[in-house]
GROMACS .gro file of C-alpha atoms in nm:
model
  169
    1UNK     CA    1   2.408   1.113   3.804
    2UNK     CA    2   2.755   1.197   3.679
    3UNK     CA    3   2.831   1.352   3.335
    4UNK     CA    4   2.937   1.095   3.198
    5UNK     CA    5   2.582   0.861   3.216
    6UNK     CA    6   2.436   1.208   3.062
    7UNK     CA    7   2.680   1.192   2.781
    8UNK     CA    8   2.618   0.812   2.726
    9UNK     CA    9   2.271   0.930   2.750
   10UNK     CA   10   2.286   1.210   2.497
   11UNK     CA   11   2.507   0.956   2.232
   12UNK     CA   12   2.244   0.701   2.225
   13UNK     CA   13   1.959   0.954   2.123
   14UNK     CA   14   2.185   1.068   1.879
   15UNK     CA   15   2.145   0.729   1.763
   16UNK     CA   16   1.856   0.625   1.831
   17UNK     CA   17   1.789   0.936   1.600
   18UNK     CA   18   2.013   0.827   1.316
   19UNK     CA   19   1.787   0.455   1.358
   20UNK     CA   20   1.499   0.664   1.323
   21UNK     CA   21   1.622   0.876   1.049
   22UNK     CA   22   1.712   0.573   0.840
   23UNK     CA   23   1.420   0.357   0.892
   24UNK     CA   24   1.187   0.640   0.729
   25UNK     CA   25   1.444   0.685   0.452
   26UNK     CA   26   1.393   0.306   0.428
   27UNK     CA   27   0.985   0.305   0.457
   28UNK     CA   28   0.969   0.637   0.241
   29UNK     CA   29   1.120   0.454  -0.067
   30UNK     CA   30   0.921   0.138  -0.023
   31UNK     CA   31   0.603   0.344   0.005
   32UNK     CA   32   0.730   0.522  -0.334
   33UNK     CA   33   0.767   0.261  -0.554
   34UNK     CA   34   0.454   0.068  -0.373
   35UNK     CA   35   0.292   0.443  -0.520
   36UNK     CA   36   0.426   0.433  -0.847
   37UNK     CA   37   0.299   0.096  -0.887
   38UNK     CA   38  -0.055   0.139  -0.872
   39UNK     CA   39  -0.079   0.487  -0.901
   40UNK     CA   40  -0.158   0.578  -0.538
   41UNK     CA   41   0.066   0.905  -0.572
   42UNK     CA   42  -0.178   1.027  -0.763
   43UNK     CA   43  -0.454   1.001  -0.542
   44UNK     CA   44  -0.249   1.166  -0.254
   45UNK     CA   45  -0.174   1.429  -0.464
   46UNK     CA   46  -0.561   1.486  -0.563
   47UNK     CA   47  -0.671   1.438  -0.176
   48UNK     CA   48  -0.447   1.691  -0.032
   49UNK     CA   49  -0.531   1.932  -0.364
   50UNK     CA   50  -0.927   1.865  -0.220
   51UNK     CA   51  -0.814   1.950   0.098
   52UNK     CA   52  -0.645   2.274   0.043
   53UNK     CA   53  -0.900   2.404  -0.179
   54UNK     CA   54  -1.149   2.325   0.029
   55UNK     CA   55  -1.032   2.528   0.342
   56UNK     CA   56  -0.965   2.749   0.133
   57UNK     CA   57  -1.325   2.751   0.010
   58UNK     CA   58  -1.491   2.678   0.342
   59UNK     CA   59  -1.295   2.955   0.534
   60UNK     CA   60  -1.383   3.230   0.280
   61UNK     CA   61  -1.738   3.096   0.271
   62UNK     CA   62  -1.800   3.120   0.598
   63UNK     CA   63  -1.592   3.371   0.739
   64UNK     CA   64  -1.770   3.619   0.938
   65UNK     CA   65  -2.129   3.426   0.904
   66UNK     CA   66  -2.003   3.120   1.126
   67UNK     CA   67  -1.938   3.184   1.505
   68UNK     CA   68  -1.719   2.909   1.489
   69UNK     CA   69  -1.496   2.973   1.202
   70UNK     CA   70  -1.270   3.242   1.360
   71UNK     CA   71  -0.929   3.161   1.172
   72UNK     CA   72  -0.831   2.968   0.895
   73UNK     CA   73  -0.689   2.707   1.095
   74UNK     CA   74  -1.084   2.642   1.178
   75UNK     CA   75  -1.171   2.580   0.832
   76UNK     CA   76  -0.824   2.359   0.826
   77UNK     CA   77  -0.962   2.153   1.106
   78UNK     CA   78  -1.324   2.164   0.977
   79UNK     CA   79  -1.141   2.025   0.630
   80UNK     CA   80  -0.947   1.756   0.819
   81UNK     CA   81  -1.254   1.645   0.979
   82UNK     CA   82  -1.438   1.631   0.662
   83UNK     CA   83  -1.242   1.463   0.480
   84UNK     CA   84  -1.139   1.211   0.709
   85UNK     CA   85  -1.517   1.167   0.722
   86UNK     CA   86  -1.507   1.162   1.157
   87UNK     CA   87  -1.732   1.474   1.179
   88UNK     CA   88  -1.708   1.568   1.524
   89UNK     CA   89  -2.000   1.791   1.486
   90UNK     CA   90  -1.762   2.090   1.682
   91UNK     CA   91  -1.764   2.300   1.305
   92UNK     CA   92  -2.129   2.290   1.103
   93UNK     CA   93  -2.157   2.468   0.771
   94UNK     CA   94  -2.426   2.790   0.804
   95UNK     CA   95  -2.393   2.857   0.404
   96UNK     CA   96  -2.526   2.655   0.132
   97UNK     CA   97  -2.191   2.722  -0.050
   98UNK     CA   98  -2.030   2.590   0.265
   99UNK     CA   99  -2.239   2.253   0.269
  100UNK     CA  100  -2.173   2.208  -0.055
  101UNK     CA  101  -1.778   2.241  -0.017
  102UNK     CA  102  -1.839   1.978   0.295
  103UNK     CA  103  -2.019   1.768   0.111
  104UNK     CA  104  -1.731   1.756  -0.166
  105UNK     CA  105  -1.440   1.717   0.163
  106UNK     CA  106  -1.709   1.403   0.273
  107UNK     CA  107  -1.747   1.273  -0.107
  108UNK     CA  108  -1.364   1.288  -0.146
  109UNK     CA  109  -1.283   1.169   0.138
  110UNK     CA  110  -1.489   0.849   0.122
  111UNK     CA  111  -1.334   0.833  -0.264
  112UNK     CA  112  -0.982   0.826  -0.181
  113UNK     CA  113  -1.023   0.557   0.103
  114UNK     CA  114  -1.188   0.315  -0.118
  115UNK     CA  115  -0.922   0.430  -0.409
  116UNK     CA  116  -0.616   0.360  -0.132
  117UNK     CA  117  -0.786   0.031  -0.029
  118UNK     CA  118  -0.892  -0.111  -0.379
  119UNK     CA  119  -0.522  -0.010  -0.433
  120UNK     CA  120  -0.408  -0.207  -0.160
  121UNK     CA  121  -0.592  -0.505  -0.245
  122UNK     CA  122  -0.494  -0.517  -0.607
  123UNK     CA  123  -0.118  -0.450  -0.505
  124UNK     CA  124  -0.182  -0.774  -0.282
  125UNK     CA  125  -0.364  -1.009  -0.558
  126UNK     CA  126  -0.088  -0.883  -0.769
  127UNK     CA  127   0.156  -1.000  -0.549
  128UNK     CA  128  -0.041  -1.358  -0.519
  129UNK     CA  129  -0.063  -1.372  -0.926
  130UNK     CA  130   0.302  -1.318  -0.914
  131UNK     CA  131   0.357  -1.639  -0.667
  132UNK     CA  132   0.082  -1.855  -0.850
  133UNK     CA  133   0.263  -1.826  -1.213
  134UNK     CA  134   0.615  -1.902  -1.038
  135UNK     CA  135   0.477  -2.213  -0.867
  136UNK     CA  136   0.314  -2.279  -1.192
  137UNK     CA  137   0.597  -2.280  -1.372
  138UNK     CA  138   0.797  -2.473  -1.122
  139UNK     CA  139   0.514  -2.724  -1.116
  140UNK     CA  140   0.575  -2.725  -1.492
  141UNK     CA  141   0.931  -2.786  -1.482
  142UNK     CA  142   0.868  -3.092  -1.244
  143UNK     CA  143   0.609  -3.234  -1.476
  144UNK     CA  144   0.841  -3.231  -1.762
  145UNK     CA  145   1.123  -3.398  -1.578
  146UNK     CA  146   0.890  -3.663  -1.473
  147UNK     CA  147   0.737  -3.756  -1.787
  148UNK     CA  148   1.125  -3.766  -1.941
  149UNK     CA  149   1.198  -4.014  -1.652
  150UNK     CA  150   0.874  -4.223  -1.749
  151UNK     CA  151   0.966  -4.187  -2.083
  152UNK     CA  152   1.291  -4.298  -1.975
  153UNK     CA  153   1.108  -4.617  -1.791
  154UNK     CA  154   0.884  -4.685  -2.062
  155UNK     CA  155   1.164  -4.759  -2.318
  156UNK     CA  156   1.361  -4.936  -2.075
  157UNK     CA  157   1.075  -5.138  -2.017
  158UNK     CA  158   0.969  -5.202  -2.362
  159UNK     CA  159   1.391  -5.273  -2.398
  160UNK     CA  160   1.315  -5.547  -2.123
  161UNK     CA  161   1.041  -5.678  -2.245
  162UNK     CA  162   1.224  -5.726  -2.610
  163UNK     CA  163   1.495  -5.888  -2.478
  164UNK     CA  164   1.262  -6.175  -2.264
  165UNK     CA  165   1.097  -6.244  -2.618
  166UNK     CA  166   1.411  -6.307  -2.760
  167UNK     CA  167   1.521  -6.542  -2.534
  168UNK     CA  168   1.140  -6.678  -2.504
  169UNK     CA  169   1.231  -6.751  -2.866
   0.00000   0.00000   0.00000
């Protein structure tokens, strides 16, 4: 291939980066506001406080009394694994204090999913409360024109009808 097909090559990953680069600046403030809305920021914040402390906790716990804690970036896995609740089973606590701090990574972890998905849901229902009280009021709007316009009929009507009795008469 000549040079030329490498430097076409090499311009469009330099946009295809720039595509890339803008569609997370894109998705990044859309998942910001959707977090300020219902106060998921917080609970990021909280799980990844959790999740620091407790490697921090679990590595100093079981440092030297678990064969399979050898550096911190065991206790960082063993963490990730907790809290994500998959427990492969590769990392077990030896330590009480160590069981406990996994059974706080499991409790929190579990927490924070239901918090992100109750989130979720109510960020939906929101959204479908929203909808409901615009078609409402639209639905409103159309009732009011139609009872003006048989409003409208009904005097013209009754105008009718006053005008046959007078010539009835």
């Amino acid at each position: 291939m000549g040079a030329g097909v490498y430097t076409i090559l090499y311009v469009f990953r330099i946009l295809h980066l720039f595509a890339l680069l803008y569609t997370l600046k894109l998705l990044g403030s859309n998942f910001i506001s959707f977090s300020k809305q219902n106060g998921l920021g917080y609970g990021i914040i909280a799980i990844t406080a959790i999740f620091i402390i407790g490697s921090v906790l679990f590595y100093i716990f079981e440092f030297n009394l678990n064969p399979n804690i050898v550096i911190f970036e065991d206790a960082i896995w063993f963490s990730l694994v907790s809290v994500t609740t998959t427990g492969y089973g590769d990392i077990v606590p030896f330590t009480l204090a160590g069981r406990v701090t996994a059974a706080f990574l499991i409790v929190s972890g579990v927490s924070f999913a239901t918090f992100a998905t109750a989130s979720l849901a109510s960020s939906i229902f929101q959204k479908f409360r929203e909808e409901k009280v615009t078609r409402d009021k639209e639905l409103d709007e159309q009732n009011k024109l139609l009872i003006e316009k048989f409003e409208k009929t009904r005097d013209e009507l009754n105008e009718i009808k006053g005008m046959i009795k007078k010539l009835e008469k």
